[in-house]
Amino acid sequence: MAPSNIVQVFGRKKTATAVAMCKEGTGMIRVNGRPLDLVEPRNLQLKLLEPIRILMSLNLYPNNPSVDIRIRVNGGGQVSRIYAIRQALSKAIVAYVGKVSDENRKQMVRKQLILYDRTLLVADPRRCESKKFGGPGARARYQKSYR
């Protein structure tokens, strides 16, 4: 195993950050040391598997040699963690294919993922707006009384 075939990328959603390390291996995908199918919440499990399923259906997933992907995630809530993991996973596969294979195959993988869902590779820039004075929240104002 050549150390040059290791890629490290990150995915973000709101305040959740996931860092994925992808290298040649046995096909194992782990999130914080646990297998991918044990990640909570269960009802968003399919969201995690989307990039892998898309690429496997198009025969673009790097399986010769197989890849090991280790993902560390912290911050955010349950849903934003799932989306950060999903983005890190997709970006790791694209970067690994680009490193191991040719540029044409990398662009094919990238194009298929973006056609399915752009947030698989591009981060969502929306953030929570901060509270201002004169009201209970960012935009709402306190009620005005005339008498």
mmCIF file of N, CA and C in Angstrom:
data_model
loop_
_atom_site.group_PDB
_atom_site.id
_atom_site.type_symbol
_atom_site.label_atom_id
_atom_site.label_comp_id
_atom_site.label_asym_id
_atom_site.label_seq_id
_atom_site.Cartn_x
_atom_site.Cartn_y
_atom_site.Cartn_z
ATOM 1 N N MET A 1 0.841 -1.175 0.000
ATOM 2 C CA MET A 1 0.000 0.000 0.000
ATOM 3 C C MET A 1 0.888 1.240 0.000
ATOM 4 N N ALA A 2 0.761 2.067 -1.012
ATOM 5 C CA ALA A 2 1.549 3.284 -1.100
ATOM 6 C C ALA A 2 0.884 4.396 -0.295
ATOM 7 N N PRO A 3 1.657 5.116 0.530
ATOM 8 C CA PRO A 3 1.060 6.170 1.336
ATOM 9 C C PRO A 3 0.547 7.336 0.496
ATOM 10 N N SER A 4 0.941 7.407 -0.768
ATOM 11 C CA SER A 4 0.482 8.497 -1.618
ATOM 12 C C SER A 4 -0.982 8.323 -2.031
ATOM 13 N N ASN A 5 -1.548 7.122 -1.838
ATOM 14 C CA ASN A 5 -2.942 6.885 -2.205
ATOM 15 C C ASN A 5 -3.898 7.112 -1.040
ATOM 16 N N ILE A 6 -3.526 7.987 -0.120
ATOM 17 C CA ILE A 6 -4.402 8.354 0.991
ATOM 18 C C ILE A 6 -4.893 9.770 0.758
ATOM 19 N N VAL A 7 -6.211 9.957 0.848
ATOM 20 C CA VAL A 7 -6.770 11.299 0.720
ATOM 21 C C VAL A 7 -7.567 11.634 1.976
ATOM 22 N N GLN A 8 -7.534 12.903 2.334
ATOM 23 C CA GLN A 8 -8.281 13.372 3.498
ATOM 24 C C GLN A 8 -9.072 14.598 3.086
ATOM 25 N N VAL A 9 -10.393 14.525 3.275
ATOM 26 C CA VAL A 9 -11.287 15.626 2.897
ATOM 27 C C VAL A 9 -12.279 15.864 4.027
ATOM 28 N N PHE A 10 -13.027 16.948 3.928
ATOM 29 C CA PHE A 10 -14.010 17.247 4.962
ATOM 30 C C PHE A 10 -15.354 17.599 4.342
ATOM 31 N N GLY A 11 -16.392 17.439 5.126
ATOM 32 C CA GLY A 11 -17.734 17.830 4.727
ATOM 33 C C GLY A 11 -18.353 18.635 5.854
ATOM 34 N N ARG A 12 -19.146 19.641 5.503
ATOM 35 C CA ARG A 12 -19.751 20.489 6.524
ATOM 36 C C ARG A 12 -21.231 20.694 6.268
ATOM 37 N N LYS A 13 -21.967 20.835 7.364
ATOM 38 C CA LYS A 13 -23.376 21.218 7.320
ATOM 39 C C LYS A 13 -23.654 21.942 8.620
ATOM 40 N N LYS A 14 -24.064 23.201 8.533
ATOM 41 C CA LYS A 14 -24.268 24.055 9.713
ATOM 42 C C LYS A 14 -23.013 24.032 10.581
ATOM 43 N N THR A 15 -23.096 23.517 11.812
ATOM 44 C CA THR A 15 -21.898 23.489 12.664
ATOM 45 C C THR A 15 -21.271 22.102 12.747
ATOM 46 N N ALA A 16 -21.798 21.138 12.012
ATOM 47 C CA ALA A 16 -21.230 19.784 12.002
ATOM 48 C C ALA A 16 -20.093 19.704 10.991
ATOM 49 N N THR A 17 -18.998 19.079 11.394
ATOM 50 C CA THR A 17 -17.858 18.893 10.508
ATOM 51 C C THR A 17 -17.454 17.427 10.511
ATOM 52 N N ALA A 18 -17.322 16.851 9.326
ATOM 53 C CA ALA A 18 -16.894 15.463 9.191
ATOM 54 C C ALA A 18 -15.604 15.425 8.381
ATOM 55 N N VAL A 19 -14.609 14.718 8.894
ATOM 56 C CA VAL A 19 -13.334 14.572 8.195
ATOM 57 C C VAL A 19 -13.201 13.116 7.774
ATOM 58 N N ALA A 20 -13.040 12.888 6.471
ATOM 59 C CA ALA A 20 -12.955 11.526 5.940
ATOM 60 C C ALA A 20 -11.545 11.241 5.438
ATOM 61 N N MET A 21 -11.033 10.075 5.794
ATOM 62 C CA MET A 21 -9.748 9.620 5.297
ATOM 63 C C MET A 21 -9.983 8.362 4.476
ATOM 64 N N CYS A 22 -9.568 8.406 3.236
ATOM 65 C CA CYS A 22 -9.828 7.315 2.303
ATOM 66 C C CYS A 22 -8.499 6.710 1.849
ATOM 67 N N LYS A 23 -8.407 5.371 1.927
ATOM 68 C CA LYS A 23 -7.188 4.696 1.495
ATOM 69 C C LYS A 23 -7.536 3.308 0.974
ATOM 70 N N GLU A 24 -6.577 2.707 0.323
ATOM 71 C CA GLU A 24 -6.753 1.350 -0.196
ATOM 72 C C GLU A 24 -6.926 0.381 0.961
ATOM 73 N N GLY A 25 -7.880 -0.560 0.822
ATOM 74 C CA GLY A 25 -8.126 -1.491 1.916
ATOM 75 C C GLY A 25 -9.102 -2.583 1.547
ATOM 76 N N THR A 26 -10.000 -2.893 2.500
ATOM 77 C CA THR A 26 -10.894 -4.032 2.340
ATOM 78 C C THR A 26 -12.340 -3.646 2.042
ATOM 79 N N GLY A 27 -12.638 -2.352 1.951
ATOM 80 C CA GLY A 27 -14.005 -1.923 1.678
ATOM 81 C C GLY A 27 -14.777 -1.530 2.918
ATOM 82 N N MET A 28 -14.066 -1.285 4.014
ATOM 83 C CA MET A 28 -14.703 -0.950 5.285
ATOM 84 C C MET A 28 -14.962 0.565 5.348
ATOM 85 N N ILE A 29 -16.171 0.937 5.794
ATOM 86 C CA ILE A 29 -16.505 2.343 6.015
ATOM 87 C C ILE A 29 -16.933 2.494 7.467
ATOM 88 N N ARG A 30 -16.218 3.341 8.216
ATOM 89 C CA ARG A 30 -16.513 3.528 9.634
ATOM 90 C C ARG A 30 -16.698 5.004 9.961
ATOM 91 N N VAL A 31 -17.642 5.271 10.861
ATOM 92 C CA VAL A 31 -17.901 6.632 11.330
ATOM 93 C C VAL A 31 -17.639 6.647 12.834
ATOM 94 N N ASN A 32 -16.681 7.446 13.259
ATOM 95 C CA ASN A 32 -16.260 7.500 14.665
ATOM 96 C C ASN A 32 -15.984 6.098 15.226
ATOM 97 N N GLY A 33 -15.376 5.248 14.411
ATOM 98 C CA GLY A 33 -15.005 3.903 14.837
ATOM 99 C C GLY A 33 -16.105 2.868 14.754
ATOM 100 N N ARG A 34 -17.304 3.273 14.362
ATOM 101 C CA ARG A 34 -18.436 2.336 14.276
ATOM 102 C C ARG A 34 -18.796 2.112 12.811
ATOM 103 N N PRO A 35 -19.306 0.937 12.471
ATOM 104 C CA PRO A 35 -19.723 0.679 11.078
ATOM 105 C C PRO A 35 -20.829 1.643 10.642
ATOM 106 N N LEU A 36 -20.919 1.843 9.346
ATOM 107 C CA LEU A 36 -21.862 2.808 8.774
ATOM 108 C C LEU A 36 -23.311 2.479 9.107
ATOM 109 N N ASP A 37 -23.642 1.185 9.241
ATOM 110 C CA ASP A 37 -25.035 0.807 9.499
ATOM 111 C C ASP A 37 -25.454 0.988 10.957
ATOM 112 N N LEU A 38 -24.537 1.408 11.846
ATOM 113 C CA LEU A 38 -24.891 1.664 13.241
ATOM 114 C C LEU A 38 -25.030 3.151 13.561
ATOM 115 N N VAL A 39 -24.909 3.993 12.530
ATOM 116 C CA VAL A 39 -25.013 5.438 12.739
ATOM 117 C C VAL A 39 -26.474 5.810 12.986
ATOM 118 N N GLU A 40 -26.701 6.645 14.001
ATOM 119 C CA GLU A 40 -28.058 7.104 14.330
ATOM 120 C C GLU A 40 -28.298 8.460 13.678
ATOM 121 N N PRO A 41 -29.505 8.862 13.374
ATOM 122 C CA PRO A 41 -30.770 8.143 13.466
ATOM 123 C C PRO A 41 -30.949 7.151 12.318
ATOM 124 N N ARG A 42 -31.648 6.080 12.601
ATOM 125 C CA ARG A 42 -31.827 4.991 11.645
ATOM 126 C C ARG A 42 -32.582 5.410 10.380
ATOM 127 N N ASN A 43 -33.567 6.327 10.534
ATOM 128 C CA ASN A 43 -34.392 6.680 9.378
ATOM 129 C C ASN A 43 -33.628 7.512 8.343
ATOM 130 N N LEU A 44 -32.443 8.003 8.679
ATOM 131 C CA LEU A 44 -31.621 8.721 7.699
ATOM 132 C C LEU A 44 -30.473 7.859 7.177
ATOM 133 N N GLN A 45 -30.534 6.556 7.447
ATOM 134 C CA GLN A 45 -29.489 5.629 7.023
ATOM 135 C C GLN A 45 -29.320 5.624 5.493
ATOM 136 N N LEU A 46 -30.438 5.687 4.775
ATOM 137 C CA LEU A 46 -30.371 5.669 3.310
ATOM 138 C C LEU A 46 -29.663 6.896 2.760
ATOM 139 N N LYS A 47 -29.786 8.031 3.461
ATOM 140 C CA LYS A 47 -29.095 9.253 3.035
ATOM 141 C C LYS A 47 -27.588 9.047 3.038
ATOM 142 N N LEU A 48 -27.086 8.302 4.022
ATOM 143 C CA LEU A 48 -25.649 8.043 4.109
ATOM 144 C C LEU A 48 -25.156 7.171 2.967
ATOM 145 N N LEU A 49 -26.006 6.234 2.568
ATOM 146 C CA LEU A 49 -25.598 5.265 1.542
ATOM 147 C C LEU A 49 -25.803 5.770 0.117
ATOM 148 N N GLU A 50 -26.463 6.923 -0.051
ATOM 149 C CA GLU A 50 -26.762 7.435 -1.393
ATOM 150 C C GLU A 50 -25.544 7.536 -2.311
ATOM 151 N N PRO A 51 -24.439 8.192 -1.905
ATOM 152 C CA PRO A 51 -23.313 8.301 -2.842
ATOM 153 C C PRO A 51 -22.759 6.943 -3.268
ATOM 154 N N ILE A 52 -22.727 5.992 -2.338
ATOM 155 C CA ILE A 52 -22.206 4.657 -2.664
ATOM 156 C C ILE A 52 -23.149 3.940 -3.617
ATOM 157 N N ARG A 53 -24.457 4.012 -3.337
ATOM 158 C CA ARG A 53 -25.445 3.345 -4.194
ATOM 159 C C ARG A 53 -25.447 3.910 -5.614
ATOM 160 N N ILE A 54 -25.364 5.236 -5.728
ATOM 161 C CA ILE A 54 -25.352 5.875 -7.057
ATOM 162 C C ILE A 54 -24.165 5.376 -7.866
ATOM 163 N N LEU A 55 -22.981 5.421 -7.251
ATOM 164 C CA LEU A 55 -21.768 5.042 -7.971
ATOM 165 C C LEU A 55 -21.703 3.551 -8.260
ATOM 166 N N MET A 56 -22.235 2.725 -7.357
ATOM 167 C CA MET A 56 -22.256 1.282 -7.618
ATOM 168 C C MET A 56 -23.216 0.940 -8.749
ATOM 169 N N SER A 57 -24.358 1.641 -8.813
ATOM 170 C CA SER A 57 -25.316 1.362 -9.882
ATOM 171 C C SER A 57 -24.750 1.736 -11.251
ATOM 172 N N LEU A 58 -23.855 2.734 -11.283
ATOM 173 C CA LEU A 58 -23.230 3.157 -12.539
ATOM 174 C C LEU A 58 -21.866 2.507 -12.753
ATOM 175 N N ASN A 59 -21.487 1.607 -11.836
ATOM 176 C CA ASN A 59 -20.206 0.903 -11.901
ATOM 177 C C ASN A 59 -19.019 1.875 -11.866
ATOM 178 N N LEU A 60 -19.136 2.927 -11.059
ATOM 179 C CA LEU A 60 -18.065 3.905 -10.916
ATOM 180 C C LEU A 60 -17.414 3.869 -9.537
ATOM 181 N N TYR A 61 -17.944 3.049 -8.614
ATOM 182 C CA TYR A 61 -17.387 2.979 -7.268
ATOM 183 C C TYR A 61 -16.029 2.286 -7.308
ATOM 184 N N PRO A 62 -15.010 2.852 -6.629
ATOM 185 C CA PRO A 62 -13.674 2.246 -6.689
ATOM 186 C C PRO A 62 -13.609 0.930 -5.907
ATOM 187 N N ASN A 63 -13.757 -0.196 -6.607
ATOM 188 C CA ASN A 63 -13.731 -1.488 -5.923
ATOM 189 C C ASN A 63 -12.550 -2.345 -6.338
ATOM 190 N N ASN A 64 -11.723 -1.844 -7.206
ATOM 191 C CA ASN A 64 -10.547 -2.595 -7.612
ATOM 192 C C ASN A 64 -9.346 -1.661 -7.643
ATOM 193 N N PRO A 65 -8.608 -1.434 -6.590
ATOM 194 C CA PRO A 65 -8.722 -2.050 -5.272
ATOM 195 C C PRO A 65 -9.829 -1.407 -4.444
ATOM 196 N N SER A 66 -10.296 -2.140 -3.432
ATOM 197 C CA SER A 66 -11.323 -1.625 -2.536
ATOM 198 C C SER A 66 -10.754 -0.501 -1.682
ATOM 199 N N VAL A 67 -11.652 0.308 -1.144
ATOM 200 C CA VAL A 67 -11.215 1.437 -0.317
ATOM 201 C C VAL A 67 -11.746 1.326 1.102
ATOM 202 N N ASP A 68 -10.943 1.768 2.061
ATOM 203 C CA ASP A 68 -11.364 1.930 3.446
ATOM 204 C C ASP A 68 -11.592 3.413 3.666
ATOM 205 N N ILE A 69 -12.719 3.752 4.259
ATOM 206 C CA ILE A 69 -13.005 5.148 4.548
ATOM 207 C C ILE A 69 -13.299 5.270 6.035
ATOM 208 N N ARG A 70 -12.509 6.109 6.719
ATOM 209 C CA ARG A 70 -12.735 6.385 8.139
ATOM 210 C C ARG A 70 -13.183 7.829 8.272
ATOM 211 N N ILE A 71 -14.304 8.032 8.936
ATOM 212 C CA ILE A 71 -14.869 9.370 9.064
ATOM 213 C C ILE A 71 -14.963 9.738 10.542
ATOM 214 N N ARG A 72 -14.460 10.919 10.885
ATOM 215 C CA ARG A 72 -14.631 11.481 12.226
ATOM 216 C C ARG A 72 -15.580 12.668 12.100
ATOM 217 N N VAL A 73 -16.594 12.694 12.946
ATOM 218 C CA VAL A 73 -17.567 13.784 12.875
ATOM 219 C C VAL A 73 -17.784 14.366 14.259
ATOM 220 N N ASN A 74 -17.888 15.701 14.329
ATOM 221 C CA ASN A 74 -18.213 16.350 15.589
ATOM 222 C C ASN A 74 -18.988 17.645 15.335
ATOM 223 N N GLY A 75 -19.687 18.101 16.365
ATOM 224 C CA GLY A 75 -20.488 19.319 16.265
ATOM 225 C C GLY A 75 -21.834 19.051 15.630
ATOM 226 N N GLY A 76 -22.728 20.021 15.763
ATOM 227 C CA GLY A 76 -24.032 19.938 15.108
ATOM 228 C C GLY A 76 -24.985 18.962 15.759
ATOM 229 N N GLY A 77 -26.164 18.846 15.154
ATOM 230 C CA GLY A 77 -27.180 17.920 15.622
ATOM 231 C C GLY A 77 -27.162 16.640 14.804
ATOM 232 N N GLN A 78 -28.146 15.795 15.027
ATOM 233 C CA GLN A 78 -28.170 14.491 14.358
ATOM 234 C C GLN A 78 -28.264 14.612 12.848
ATOM 235 N N VAL A 79 -29.188 15.433 12.360
ATOM 236 C CA VAL A 79 -29.405 15.531 10.914
ATOM 237 C C VAL A 79 -28.229 16.209 10.228
ATOM 238 N N SER A 80 -27.714 17.285 10.809
ATOM 239 C CA SER A 80 -26.591 17.963 10.162
ATOM 240 C C SER A 80 -25.334 17.093 10.179
ATOM 241 N N ARG A 81 -25.187 16.236 11.180
ATOM 242 C CA ARG A 81 -24.070 15.287 11.188
ATOM 243 C C ARG A 81 -24.183 14.308 10.026
ATOM 244 N N ILE A 82 -25.399 13.813 9.781
ATOM 245 C CA ILE A 82 -25.629 12.881 8.670
ATOM 246 C C ILE A 82 -25.243 13.531 7.344
ATOM 247 N N TYR A 83 -25.678 14.774 7.153
ATOM 248 C CA TYR A 83 -25.374 15.470 5.900
ATOM 249 C C TYR A 83 -23.885 15.778 5.768
ATOM 250 N N ALA A 84 -23.214 16.069 6.879
ATOM 251 C CA ALA A 84 -21.765 16.306 6.844
ATOM 252 C C ALA A 84 -21.011 15.016 6.500
ATOM 253 N N ILE A 85 -21.446 13.893 7.079
ATOM 254 C CA ILE A 85 -20.830 12.589 6.789
ATOM 255 C C ILE A 85 -21.009 12.248 5.315
ATOM 256 N N ARG A 86 -22.212 12.461 4.825
ATOM 257 C CA ARG A 86 -22.563 12.171 3.431
ATOM 258 C C ARG A 86 -21.687 12.974 2.469
ATOM 259 N N GLN A 87 -21.496 14.252 2.788
ATOM 260 C CA GLN A 87 -20.667 15.102 1.935
ATOM 261 C C GLN A 87 -19.196 14.680 2.000
ATOM 262 N N ALA A 88 -18.696 14.379 3.194
ATOM 263 C CA ALA A 88 -17.305 13.948 3.339
ATOM 264 C C ALA A 88 -17.060 12.639 2.596
ATOM 265 N N LEU A 89 -18.019 11.724 2.672
ATOM 266 C CA LEU A 89 -17.919 10.436 1.985
ATOM 267 C C LEU A 89 -17.828 10.635 0.469
ATOM 268 N N SER A 90 -18.694 11.472 -0.063
ATOM 269 C CA SER A 90 -18.707 11.741 -1.505
ATOM 270 C C SER A 90 -17.411 12.398 -1.962
ATOM 271 N N LYS A 91 -16.973 13.409 -1.218
ATOM 272 C CA LYS A 91 -15.752 14.115 -1.586
ATOM 273 C C LYS A 91 -14.533 13.206 -1.494
ATOM 274 N N ALA A 92 -14.538 12.292 -0.508
ATOM 275 C CA ALA A 92 -13.426 11.360 -0.358
ATOM 276 C C ALA A 92 -13.342 10.408 -1.550
ATOM 277 N N ILE A 93 -14.492 9.913 -1.988
ATOM 278 C CA ILE A 93 -14.513 8.999 -3.141
ATOM 279 C C ILE A 93 -14.017 9.710 -4.395
ATOM 280 N N VAL A 94 -14.491 10.939 -4.618
ATOM 281 C CA VAL A 94 -14.066 11.708 -5.800
ATOM 282 C C VAL A 94 -12.559 11.961 -5.763
ATOM 283 N N ALA A 95 -12.044 12.377 -4.599
ATOM 284 C CA ALA A 95 -10.611 12.657 -4.477
ATOM 285 C C ALA A 95 -9.772 11.398 -4.663
ATOM 286 N N TYR A 96 -10.253 10.272 -4.111
ATOM 287 C CA TYR A 96 -9.512 9.015 -4.237
ATOM 288 C C TYR A 96 -9.484 8.531 -5.684
ATOM 289 N N VAL A 97 -10.636 8.608 -6.347
ATOM 290 C CA VAL A 97 -10.692 8.200 -7.761
ATOM 291 C C VAL A 97 -9.758 9.069 -8.589
ATOM 292 N N GLY A 98 -9.711 10.373 -8.276
ATOM 293 C CA GLY A 98 -8.816 11.284 -8.990
ATOM 294 C C GLY A 98 -7.351 10.950 -8.770
ATOM 295 N N LYS A 99 -7.032 10.450 -7.588
ATOM 296 C CA LYS A 99 -5.642 10.126 -7.282
ATOM 297 C C LYS A 99 -5.218 8.785 -7.868
ATOM 298 N N VAL A 100 -6.122 7.799 -7.812
ATOM 299 C CA VAL A 100 -5.791 6.447 -8.263
ATOM 300 C C VAL A 100 -6.003 6.289 -9.765
ATOM 301 N N SER A 101 -7.108 6.830 -10.260
ATOM 302 C CA SER A 101 -7.469 6.663 -11.663
ATOM 303 C C SER A 101 -7.128 7.936 -12.456
ATOM 304 N N ASP A 102 -7.648 8.027 -13.662
ATOM 305 C CA ASP A 102 -7.369 9.197 -14.491
ATOM 306 C C ASP A 102 -8.389 10.321 -14.242
ATOM 307 N N GLU A 103 -8.103 11.489 -14.758
ATOM 308 C CA GLU A 103 -8.939 12.678 -14.559
ATOM 309 C C GLU A 103 -10.322 12.508 -15.183
ATOM 310 N N ASN A 104 -10.407 11.789 -16.289
ATOM 311 C CA ASN A 104 -11.685 11.578 -16.971
ATOM 312 C C ASN A 104 -12.665 10.810 -16.076
ATOM 313 N N ARG A 105 -12.176 9.748 -15.435
ATOM 314 C CA ARG A 105 -13.031 8.952 -14.535
ATOM 315 C C ARG A 105 -13.467 9.794 -13.331
ATOM 316 N N LYS A 106 -12.562 10.599 -12.816
ATOM 317 C CA LYS A 106 -12.894 11.481 -11.685
ATOM 318 C C LYS A 106 -14.019 12.435 -12.064
ATOM 319 N N GLN A 107 -13.930 13.017 -13.254
ATOM 320 C CA GLN A 107 -14.967 13.955 -13.705
ATOM 321 C C GLN A 107 -16.302 13.249 -13.918
ATOM 322 N N MET A 108 -16.273 11.988 -14.357
ATOM 323 C CA MET A 108 -17.516 11.216 -14.516
ATOM 324 C C MET A 108 -18.183 10.987 -13.164
ATOM 325 N N VAL A 109 -17.378 10.595 -12.167
ATOM 326 C CA VAL A 109 -17.896 10.364 -10.812
ATOM 327 C C VAL A 109 -18.482 11.653 -10.260
ATOM 328 N N ARG A 110 -17.734 12.722 -10.399
ATOM 329 C CA ARG A 110 -18.157 14.041 -9.899
ATOM 330 C C ARG A 110 -19.464 14.489 -10.556
ATOM 331 N N LYS A 111 -19.548 14.312 -11.871
ATOM 332 C CA LYS A 111 -20.732 14.737 -12.620
ATOM 333 C C LYS A 111 -21.974 13.956 -12.176
ATOM 334 N N GLN A 112 -21.831 12.647 -11.987
ATOM 335 C CA GLN A 112 -22.967 11.823 -11.577
ATOM 336 C C GLN A 112 -23.467 12.203 -10.191
ATOM 337 N N LEU A 113 -22.533 12.493 -9.273
ATOM 338 C CA LEU A 113 -22.929 12.888 -7.922
ATOM 339 C C LEU A 113 -23.624 14.244 -7.923
ATOM 340 N N ILE A 114 -23.124 15.185 -8.711
ATOM 341 C CA ILE A 114 -23.745 16.517 -8.773
ATOM 342 C C ILE A 114 -25.102 16.460 -9.458
ATOM 343 N N LEU A 115 -25.243 15.606 -10.458
ATOM 344 C CA LEU A 115 -26.547 15.450 -11.115
ATOM 345 C C LEU A 115 -27.592 14.920 -10.143
ATOM 346 N N TYR A 116 -27.178 14.037 -9.237
ATOM 347 C CA TYR A 116 -28.111 13.473 -8.271
ATOM 348 C C TYR A 116 -28.471 14.501 -7.200
ATOM 349 N N ASP A 117 -27.460 15.077 -6.558
ATOM 350 C CA ASP A 117 -27.691 16.059 -5.496
ATOM 351 C C ASP A 117 -26.429 16.896 -5.336
ATOM 352 N N ARG A 118 -26.545 18.195 -5.558
ATOM 353 C CA ARG A 118 -25.387 19.083 -5.528
ATOM 354 C C ARG A 118 -24.750 19.158 -4.149
ATOM 355 N N THR A 119 -25.541 18.980 -3.079
ATOM 356 C CA THR A 119 -24.992 19.087 -1.725
ATOM 357 C C THR A 119 -24.077 17.919 -1.370
ATOM 358 N N LEU A 120 -24.006 16.903 -2.232
ATOM 359 C CA LEU A 120 -23.063 15.811 -1.997
ATOM 360 C C LEU A 120 -21.621 16.295 -2.110
ATOM 361 N N LEU A 121 -21.387 17.333 -2.923
ATOM 362 C CA LEU A 121 -20.022 17.826 -3.112
ATOM 363 C C LEU A 121 -19.841 19.295 -2.747
ATOM 364 N N VAL A 122 -20.925 20.061 -2.741
ATOM 365 C CA VAL A 122 -20.831 21.498 -2.478
ATOM 366 C C VAL A 122 -21.509 21.806 -1.144
ATOM 367 N N ALA A 123 -20.797 22.502 -0.264
ATOM 368 C CA ALA A 123 -21.331 22.811 1.072
ATOM 369 C C ALA A 123 -22.473 23.823 0.986
ATOM 370 N N ASP A 124 -23.400 23.711 1.917
ATOM 371 C CA ASP A 124 -24.535 24.618 2.022
ATOM 372 C C ASP A 124 -24.105 25.823 2.855
ATOM 373 N N PRO A 125 -24.127 27.035 2.292
ATOM 374 C CA PRO A 125 -23.592 28.193 3.020
ATOM 375 C C PRO A 125 -24.527 28.778 4.073
ATOM 376 N N ARG A 126 -25.761 28.287 4.183
ATOM 377 C CA ARG A 126 -26.715 28.885 5.118
ATOM 378 C C ARG A 126 -26.296 28.660 6.570
ATOM 379 N N ARG A 127 -26.373 29.728 7.358
ATOM 380 C CA ARG A 127 -26.072 29.665 8.779
ATOM 381 C C ARG A 127 -27.204 30.341 9.540
ATOM 382 N N CYS A 128 -27.267 30.094 10.843
ATOM 383 C CA CYS A 128 -28.289 30.686 11.688
ATOM 384 C C CYS A 128 -27.995 32.175 11.877
ATOM 385 N N GLU A 129 -29.005 33.014 11.651
ATOM 386 C CA GLU A 129 -28.836 34.457 11.810
ATOM 387 C C GLU A 129 -28.855 34.821 13.291
ATOM 388 N N SER A 130 -27.973 35.721 13.688
ATOM 389 C CA SER A 130 -27.870 36.065 15.110
ATOM 390 C C SER A 130 -28.984 37.006 15.553
ATOM 391 N N LYS A 131 -29.268 36.965 16.845
ATOM 392 C CA LYS A 131 -30.314 37.800 17.452
ATOM 393 C C LYS A 131 -29.864 39.257 17.478
ATOM 394 N N LYS A 132 -30.838 40.172 17.259
ATOM 395 C CA LYS A 132 -30.568 41.604 17.359
ATOM 396 C C LYS A 132 -31.354 42.197 18.527
ATOM 397 N N PHE A 133 -31.010 43.420 18.890
ATOM 398 C CA PHE A 133 -31.729 44.089 19.970
ATOM 399 C C PHE A 133 -33.108 44.537 19.492
ATOM 400 N N GLY A 134 -34.012 44.799 20.435
ATOM 401 C CA GLY A 134 -35.342 45.311 20.090
ATOM 402 C C GLY A 134 -36.348 44.221 19.766
ATOM 403 N N GLY A 135 -35.988 42.977 19.995
ATOM 404 C CA GLY A 135 -36.902 41.889 19.694
ATOM 405 C C GLY A 135 -36.436 40.572 20.296
ATOM 406 N N PRO A 136 -37.302 39.545 20.246
ATOM 407 C CA PRO A 136 -36.946 38.253 20.837
ATOM 408 C C PRO A 136 -36.036 37.391 19.965
ATOM 409 N N GLY A 137 -35.886 37.750 18.693
ATOM 410 C CA GLY A 137 -35.084 36.918 17.797
ATOM 411 C C GLY A 137 -34.358 37.750 16.752
ATOM 412 N N ALA A 138 -33.982 37.111 15.659
ATOM 413 C CA ALA A 138 -33.210 37.778 14.620
ATOM 414 C C ALA A 138 -34.044 38.805 13.846
ATOM 415 N N ARG A 139 -35.277 38.468 13.533
ATOM 416 C CA ARG A 139 -36.125 39.367 12.736
ATOM 417 C C ARG A 139 -37.343 39.885 13.499
ATOM 418 N N ALA A 140 -37.910 39.068 14.412
ATOM 419 C CA ALA A 140 -39.134 39.445 15.130
ATOM 420 C C ALA A 140 -38.865 40.623 16.059
ATOM 421 N N ARG A 141 -39.830 41.544 16.149
ATOM 422 C CA ARG A 141 -39.742 42.696 17.053
ATOM 423 C C ARG A 141 -40.722 42.529 18.192
ATOM 424 N N TYR A 142 -40.472 43.213 19.303
ATOM 425 C CA TYR A 142 -41.436 43.197 20.400
ATOM 426 C C TYR A 142 -42.689 43.927 19.967
ATOM 427 N N GLN A 143 -43.830 43.514 20.528
ATOM 428 C CA GLN A 143 -45.115 44.094 20.143
ATOM 429 C C GLN A 143 -45.200 45.543 20.591
ATOM 430 N N LYS A 144 -45.766 46.383 19.739
ATOM 431 C CA LYS A 144 -45.858 47.809 20.009
ATOM 432 C C LYS A 144 -47.246 48.137 20.538
ATOM 433 N N SER A 145 -47.298 48.967 21.598
ATOM 434 C CA SER A 145 -48.574 49.370 22.179
ATOM 435 C C SER A 145 -48.742 50.882 22.004
ATOM 436 N N TYR A 146 -49.917 51.305 21.530
ATOM 437 C CA TYR A 146 -50.159 52.718 21.294
ATOM 438 C C TYR A 146 -50.801 53.416 22.503
ATOM 439 N N ARG A 147 -51.340 52.672 23.456
ATOM 440 C CA ARG A 147 -51.976 53.305 24.625
ATOM 441 C C ARG A 147 -51.370 52.850 25.914
#
